[in-house]
PDB file of C-alpha atoms in Angstrom:
ATOM      1  CA  MET A   2     -26.329 -13.331  76.450  1.00  0.00           C
ATOM      2  CA  SER A   3     -26.698 -16.838  75.456  1.00  0.00           C
ATOM      3  CA  ALA A   4     -29.609 -19.066  76.488  1.00  0.00           C
ATOM      4  CA  PHE A   5     -27.177 -21.288  78.387  1.00  0.00           C
ATOM      5  CA  SER A   6     -25.785 -18.472  80.620  1.00  0.00           C
ATOM      6  CA  PRO A   7     -27.097 -18.427  84.118  1.00  0.00           C
ATOM      7  CA  ASP A   8     -28.256 -15.009  83.758  1.00  0.00           C
ATOM      8  CA  PHE A   9     -30.630 -16.060  80.892  1.00  0.00           C
ATOM      9  CA  SER A  10     -34.502 -15.752  81.596  1.00  0.00           C
ATOM     10  CA  LEU A  11     -37.196 -16.430  79.218  1.00  0.00           C
ATOM     11  CA  PRO A  12     -39.721 -13.636  78.496  1.00  0.00           C
ATOM     12  CA  SER A  13     -43.133 -14.034  80.020  1.00  0.00           C
ATOM     13  CA  THR A  14     -45.954 -14.334  77.676  1.00  0.00           C
ATOM     14  CA  PRO A  15     -49.403 -14.383  78.685  1.00  0.00           C
ATOM     15  CA  ASN A  16     -51.408 -17.819  78.209  1.00  0.00           C
ATOM     16  CA  LYS A  17     -48.298 -19.623  76.795  1.00  0.00           C
ATOM     17  CA  ASN A  18     -46.556 -22.176  78.953  1.00  0.00           C
ATOM     18  CA  ILE A  19     -42.794 -23.157  78.786  1.00  0.00           C
ATOM     19  CA  THR A  20     -42.842 -26.742  77.188  1.00  0.00           C
ATOM     20  CA  ALA A  21     -40.123 -29.399  77.609  1.00  0.00           C
ATOM     21  CA  ASN A  22     -38.878 -31.327  74.759  1.00  0.00           C
ATOM     22  CA  PRO A  23     -37.392 -34.974  74.675  1.00  0.00           C
ATOM     23  CA  PHE A  24     -34.061 -33.699  75.448  1.00  0.00           C
ATOM     24  CA  GLY A  25     -35.028 -32.244  78.934  1.00  0.00           C
ATOM     25  CA  VAL A  26     -34.440 -28.630  77.702  1.00  0.00           C
ATOM     26  CA  LYS A  27     -37.034 -26.020  78.393  1.00  0.00           C
ATOM     27  CA  LEU A  28     -37.868 -23.955  75.319  1.00  0.00           C
ATOM     28  CA  HIS A  29     -39.769 -20.657  75.043  1.00  0.00           C
ATOM     29  CA  PRO A  30     -43.237 -21.279  73.351  1.00  0.00           C
ATOM     30  CA  GLU A  31     -42.126 -19.396  70.231  1.00  0.00           C
ATOM     31  CA  ILE A  32     -39.132 -21.408  69.739  1.00  0.00           C
ATOM     32  CA  SER A  33     -40.894 -24.783  70.376  1.00  0.00           C
ATOM     33  CA  GLU A  34     -43.797 -23.969  67.990  1.00  0.00           C
ATOM     34  CA  PRO A  35     -43.030 -25.869  64.560  1.00  0.00           C
ATOM     35  CA  HIS A  36     -44.798 -23.300  62.532  1.00  0.00           C
ATOM     36  CA  ASN A  37     -43.036 -20.026  63.870  1.00  0.00           C
ATOM     37  CA  THR A  38     -40.525 -19.136  61.217  1.00  0.00           C
ATOM     38  CA  ASP A  39     -39.546 -15.978  62.938  1.00  0.00           C
ATOM     39  CA  ALA A  40     -37.789 -17.586  65.782  1.00  0.00           C
ATOM     40  CA  VAL A  41     -34.084 -17.921  65.736  1.00  0.00           C
ATOM     41  CA  VAL A  42     -31.958 -19.980  67.961  1.00  0.00           C
ATOM     42  CA  HIS A  43     -28.295 -19.156  68.453  1.00  0.00           C
ATOM     43  CA  LEU A  44     -26.381 -21.941  70.221  1.00  0.00           C
ATOM     44  CA  GLU A  45     -22.847 -21.471  71.391  1.00  0.00           C
ATOM     45  CA  SER A  46     -20.368 -24.133  72.216  1.00  0.00           C
ATOM     46  CA  GLN A  47     -17.257 -23.952  73.963  1.00  0.00           C
ATOM     47  CA  PRO A  48     -14.313 -26.660  73.566  1.00  0.00           C
ATOM     48  CA  ILE A  49     -13.965 -28.633  76.782  1.00  0.00           C
ATOM     49  CA  HIS A  50     -10.502 -28.825  78.006  1.00  0.00           C
ATOM     50  CA  HIS A  51      -9.431 -31.513  80.478  1.00  0.00           C
ATOM     51  CA  ALA A  52      -6.317 -32.915  81.840  1.00  0.00           C
ATOM     52  CA  LEU A  53      -5.070 -36.205  80.277  1.00  0.00           C
ATOM     53  CA  THR A  54      -4.890 -39.181  82.691  1.00  0.00           C
ATOM     54  CA  THR A  55      -1.811 -41.349  82.636  1.00  0.00           C
ATOM     55  CA  ASN A  56      -3.400 -43.813  80.493  1.00  0.00           C
ATOM     56  CA  GLU A  57      -4.912 -41.515  78.004  1.00  0.00           C
ATOM     57  CA  LEU A  58      -2.799 -40.117  75.207  1.00  0.00           C
ATOM     58  CA  PRO A  59      -3.781 -37.821  72.231  1.00  0.00           C
ATOM     59  CA  LEU A  60      -3.665 -40.284  69.189  1.00  0.00           C
ATOM     60  CA  GLU A  61      -2.444 -37.647  66.577  1.00  0.00           C
ATOM     61  CA  SER A  62       0.931 -37.049  68.178  1.00  0.00           C
ATOM     62  CA  GLU A  63       4.069 -39.013  67.118  1.00  0.00           C
ATOM     63  CA  SER A  64       5.103 -39.780  70.579  1.00  0.00           C
ATOM     64  CA  SER A  65       1.820 -41.229  71.503  1.00  0.00           C
ATOM     65  CA  THR A  66       1.905 -43.641  68.579  1.00  0.00           C
ATOM     66  CA  GLU A  67       5.465 -44.722  69.484  1.00  0.00           C
ATOM     67  CA  TYR A  68       4.305 -45.314  73.135  1.00  0.00           C
ATOM     68  CA  LEU A  69       1.292 -47.427  71.906  1.00  0.00           C
ATOM     69  CA  GLN A  70       3.257 -49.417  69.384  1.00  0.00           C
ATOM     70  CA  SER A  71       5.902 -50.219  71.808  1.00  0.00           C
ATOM     71  CA  ARG A  72       3.163 -51.717  74.354  1.00  0.00           C
ATOM     72  CA  VAL A  73       1.650 -54.239  71.798  1.00  0.00           C
ATOM     73  CA  CYS A  74       2.921 -57.700  71.219  1.00  0.00           C
ATOM     74  CA  LEU A  75       1.887 -60.153  68.333  1.00  0.00           C
ATOM     75  CA  VAL A  76       1.020 -63.787  69.455  1.00  0.00           C
ATOM     76  CA  ALA A  77       0.827 -66.447  66.787  1.00  0.00           C
ATOM     77  CA  ASP A  78      -0.388 -69.711  68.315  1.00  0.00           C
ATOM     78  CA  ASP A  79      -3.319 -72.180  67.061  1.00  0.00           C
ATOM     79  CA  ASN A  80      -3.866 -73.477  70.537  1.00  0.00           C
ATOM     80  CA  PRO A  81      -6.425 -71.128  72.364  1.00  0.00           C
ATOM     81  CA  VAL A  82      -5.262 -72.017  75.773  1.00  0.00           C
ATOM     82  CA  SER A  83      -1.811 -71.156  74.945  1.00  0.00           C
ATOM     83  CA  CYS A  84      -2.977 -67.822  73.549  1.00  0.00           C
ATOM     84  CA  LYS A  85      -4.974 -66.985  76.720  1.00  0.00           C
ATOM     85  CA  ILE A  86      -2.060 -67.990  78.827  1.00  0.00           C
ATOM     86  CA  MET A  87      -0.052 -65.376  76.758  1.00  0.00           C
ATOM     87  CA  ASP A  88      -2.474 -62.773  76.965  1.00  0.00           C
ATOM     88  CA  ILE A  89      -2.629 -63.015  80.797  1.00  0.00           C
ATOM     89  CA  ILE A  90       1.059 -62.886  81.112  1.00  0.00           C
ATOM     90  CA  LEU A  91       1.536 -59.883  78.839  1.00  0.00           C
ATOM     91  CA  ARG A  92      -1.216 -58.178  80.673  1.00  0.00           C
ATOM     92  CA  ARG A  93       0.560 -58.584  83.942  1.00  0.00           C
ATOM     93  CA  LEU A  94       3.808 -57.123  82.268  1.00  0.00           C
ATOM     94  CA  HIS A  95       1.525 -54.016  81.240  1.00  0.00           C
ATOM     95  CA  LEU A  96       1.568 -55.016  77.682  1.00  0.00           C
ATOM     96  CA  ASN A  97      -1.414 -55.536  75.076  1.00  0.00           C
ATOM     97  CA  CYS A  98      -1.365 -58.381  72.568  1.00  0.00           C
ATOM     98  CA  ILE A  99      -2.940 -59.111  69.270  1.00  0.00           C
ATOM     99  CA  VAL A 100      -3.730 -62.925  68.848  1.00  0.00           C
ATOM    100  CA  VAL A 101      -3.566 -64.708  65.474  1.00  0.00           C
ATOM    101  CA  ARG A 102      -4.222 -68.381  64.933  1.00  0.00           C
ATOM    102  CA  ASN A 103      -1.838 -69.369  61.889  1.00  0.00           C
ATOM    103  CA  GLY A 104       1.178 -68.102  60.221  1.00  0.00           C
ATOM    104  CA  ALA A 105      -0.472 -66.581  57.373  1.00  0.00           C
ATOM    105  CA  GLU A 106      -2.400 -64.313  59.739  1.00  0.00           C
ATOM    106  CA  ALA A 107       0.883 -63.490  61.560  1.00  0.00           C
ATOM    107  CA  ILE A 108       2.516 -62.541  58.228  1.00  0.00           C
ATOM    108  CA  ARG A 109      -0.581 -60.249  57.298  1.00  0.00           C
ATOM    109  CA  CYS A 110      -0.220 -58.581  60.735  1.00  0.00           C
ATOM    110  CA  ALA A 111       3.593 -58.062  60.754  1.00  0.00           C
ATOM    111  CA  MET A 112       3.369 -56.393  57.377  1.00  0.00           C
ATOM    112  CA  GLY A 113       0.730 -53.852  58.558  1.00  0.00           C
ATOM    113  CA  ARG A 114       1.795 -50.426  60.149  1.00  0.00           C
ATOM    114  CA  THR A 115       1.823 -51.573  63.656  1.00  0.00           C
ATOM    115  CA  VAL A 116       5.298 -51.921  65.120  1.00  0.00           C
ATOM    116  CA  PHE A 117       5.132 -54.832  67.761  1.00  0.00           C
ATOM    117  CA  ARG A 118       7.421 -54.776  70.697  1.00  0.00           C
ATOM    118  CA  ALA A 119       7.754 -58.622  70.310  1.00  0.00           C
ATOM    119  CA  ILE A 120       6.370 -61.412  68.066  1.00  0.00           C
ATOM    120  CA  PHE A 121       5.522 -64.735  69.979  1.00  0.00           C
ATOM    121  CA  MET A 122       5.504 -67.340  67.196  1.00  0.00           C
ATOM    122  CA  ASP A 123       4.499 -70.885  67.656  1.00  0.00           C
ATOM    123  CA  ILE A 124       6.543 -73.161  65.453  1.00  0.00           C
ATOM    124  CA  GLY A 125       3.866 -75.772  64.420  1.00  0.00           C
ATOM    125  CA  MET A 126       0.698 -73.941  63.098  1.00  0.00           C
ATOM    126  CA  PRO A 127      -1.581 -74.758  60.404  1.00  0.00           C
ATOM    127  CA  ILE A 128      -1.639 -73.025  56.795  1.00  0.00           C
ATOM    128  CA  VAL A 129       2.002 -71.391  57.486  1.00  0.00           C
ATOM    129  CA  ASP A 130       4.165 -72.767  59.998  1.00  0.00           C
ATOM    130  CA  GLY A 131       6.120 -70.518  62.438  1.00  0.00           C
ATOM    131  CA  ASP A 132       9.461 -70.963  60.869  1.00  0.00           C
ATOM    132  CA  GLU A 133       8.121 -69.911  57.141  1.00  0.00           C
ATOM    133  CA  ALA A 134       6.292 -67.066  58.835  1.00  0.00           C
ATOM    134  CA  THR A 135       9.481 -65.842  60.579  1.00  0.00           C
ATOM    135  CA  ARG A 136      11.554 -66.205  57.373  1.00  0.00           C
ATOM    136  CA  MET A 137       8.860 -64.220  55.444  1.00  0.00           C
ATOM    137  CA  ILE A 138       8.623 -61.569  58.124  1.00  0.00           C
ATOM    138  CA  LYS A 139      12.551 -61.077  58.594  1.00  0.00           C
ATOM    139  CA  SER A 140      13.223 -61.250  54.897  1.00  0.00           C
ATOM    140  CA  THR A 141      10.792 -58.568  53.515  1.00  0.00           C
ATOM    141  CA  TYR A 142      10.857 -54.960  54.003  1.00  0.00           C
ATOM    142  CA  ASN A 143       8.138 -54.210  56.511  1.00  0.00           C
ATOM    143  CA  ALA A 144       7.741 -52.456  59.899  1.00  0.00           C
ATOM    144  CA  ASN A 145       8.482 -55.435  61.912  1.00  0.00           C
ATOM    145  CA  LYS A 146      11.751 -56.693  60.046  1.00  0.00           C
ATOM    146  CA  ASP A 147      13.928 -55.864  63.117  1.00  0.00           C
ATOM    147  CA  THR A 148      11.240 -56.891  65.644  1.00  0.00           C
ATOM    148  CA  PRO A 149      12.413 -59.727  68.002  1.00  0.00           C
ATOM    149  CA  ILE A 150      10.790 -63.019  67.154  1.00  0.00           C
ATOM    150  CA  VAL A 151      10.331 -65.499  69.977  1.00  0.00           C
ATOM    151  CA  ALA A 152       9.817 -69.037  69.264  1.00  0.00           C
ATOM    152  CA  MET A 153       7.341 -70.870  71.416  1.00  0.00           C
ATOM    153  CA  THR A 154       7.801 -74.640  71.296  1.00  0.00           C
ATOM    154  CA  ALA A 155       6.916 -77.805  73.064  1.00  0.00           C
ATOM    155  CA  TYR A 156      10.459 -79.472  72.562  1.00  0.00           C
ATOM    156  CA  ASP A 157      13.496 -77.709  73.900  1.00  0.00           C
ATOM    157  CA  GLY A 158      15.981 -77.218  70.975  1.00  0.00           C
ATOM    158  CA  GLU A 159      13.270 -77.478  68.166  1.00  0.00           C
ATOM    159  CA  ALA A 160      13.540 -73.866  67.183  1.00  0.00           C
ATOM    160  CA  ALA A 161      16.399 -72.954  64.626  1.00  0.00           C
ATOM    161  CA  ASP A 162      18.800 -70.762  66.551  1.00  0.00           C
ATOM    162  CA  ALA A 163      19.698 -68.567  63.781  1.00  0.00           C
ATOM    163  CA  LEU A 164      15.981 -68.001  62.909  1.00  0.00           C
ATOM    164  CA  TYR A 165      14.508 -66.836  66.077  1.00  0.00           C
ATOM    165  CA  ASP A 166      15.885 -64.198  68.578  1.00  0.00           C
ATOM    166  CA  TYR A 167      14.745 -66.171  71.604  1.00  0.00           C
ATOM    167  CA  ALA A 168      12.980 -69.552  72.329  1.00  0.00           C
ATOM    168  CA  ILE A 169      10.532 -70.322  75.164  1.00  0.00           C
ATOM    169  CA  VAL A 170       9.542 -73.814  75.896  1.00  0.00           C
ATOM    170  CA  LYS A 171       5.882 -74.402  76.477  1.00  0.00           C
ATOM    171  CA  PRO A 172       4.010 -74.513  78.898  1.00  0.00           C
ATOM    172  CA  VAL A 173       4.902 -70.790  78.775  1.00  0.00           C
ATOM    173  CA  SER A 174       5.494 -69.256  82.322  1.00  0.00           C
ATOM    174  CA  PHE A 175       5.579 -65.615  83.589  1.00  0.00           C
ATOM    175  CA  ASP A 176       9.151 -65.911  84.517  1.00  0.00           C
ATOM    176  CA  SER A 177      10.324 -67.043  81.025  1.00  0.00           C
ATOM    177  CA  VAL A 178       8.450 -64.283  79.416  1.00  0.00           C
ATOM    178  CA  LYS A 179       9.761 -61.707  81.870  1.00  0.00           C
ATOM    179  CA  GLN A 180      13.426 -63.134  81.237  1.00  0.00           C
ATOM    180  CA  PHE A 181      13.123 -62.299  77.723  1.00  0.00           C
ATOM    181  CA  PHE A 182      12.076 -58.720  78.245  1.00  0.00           C
ATOM    182  CA  ARG A 183      14.959 -58.313  80.604  1.00  0.00           C
ATOM    183  CA  ILE A 184      17.480 -59.621  78.041  1.00  0.00           C
ATOM    184  CA  LYS A 185      15.966 -57.663  75.234  1.00  0.00           C
TER     185      LYS A 185
END
């Protein structure tokens, strides 16, 4: 019988009271006295089994990794307002996003292990612009080599058609992003 079973009762000893420790567990005095080396405590633990909810997946399985990766987009833009707008739009489409502020960070993220569902790339960014970052991502062997890259530009026709898979004119709207995912 374990100390945590409902039938467990502590032996009564005269002149000794049961004491409480900081964890709220009542211990027998022989167990709680620090100098008593004869007391032995056996603790048993049972694994907790519970049902997974719809948005809770075991991270070890291959299918959950594919599910999580397909729900993440990369947004590369130096304008914080545009980044926030894209974050809100993607969340409304039940997608998560990783936001980076320049092309060098976009290349670094794309070269990682995360396979993005799409990469939204601003054309004019500091350090490395969107065109160079897109060329680098598509020309090297990486997990996102075949990931669609969407140009986000302030001027219609500014994006090179052969370089990008799709182009969205700023200000970005919910309908334009939704249209991209319908086509893809």
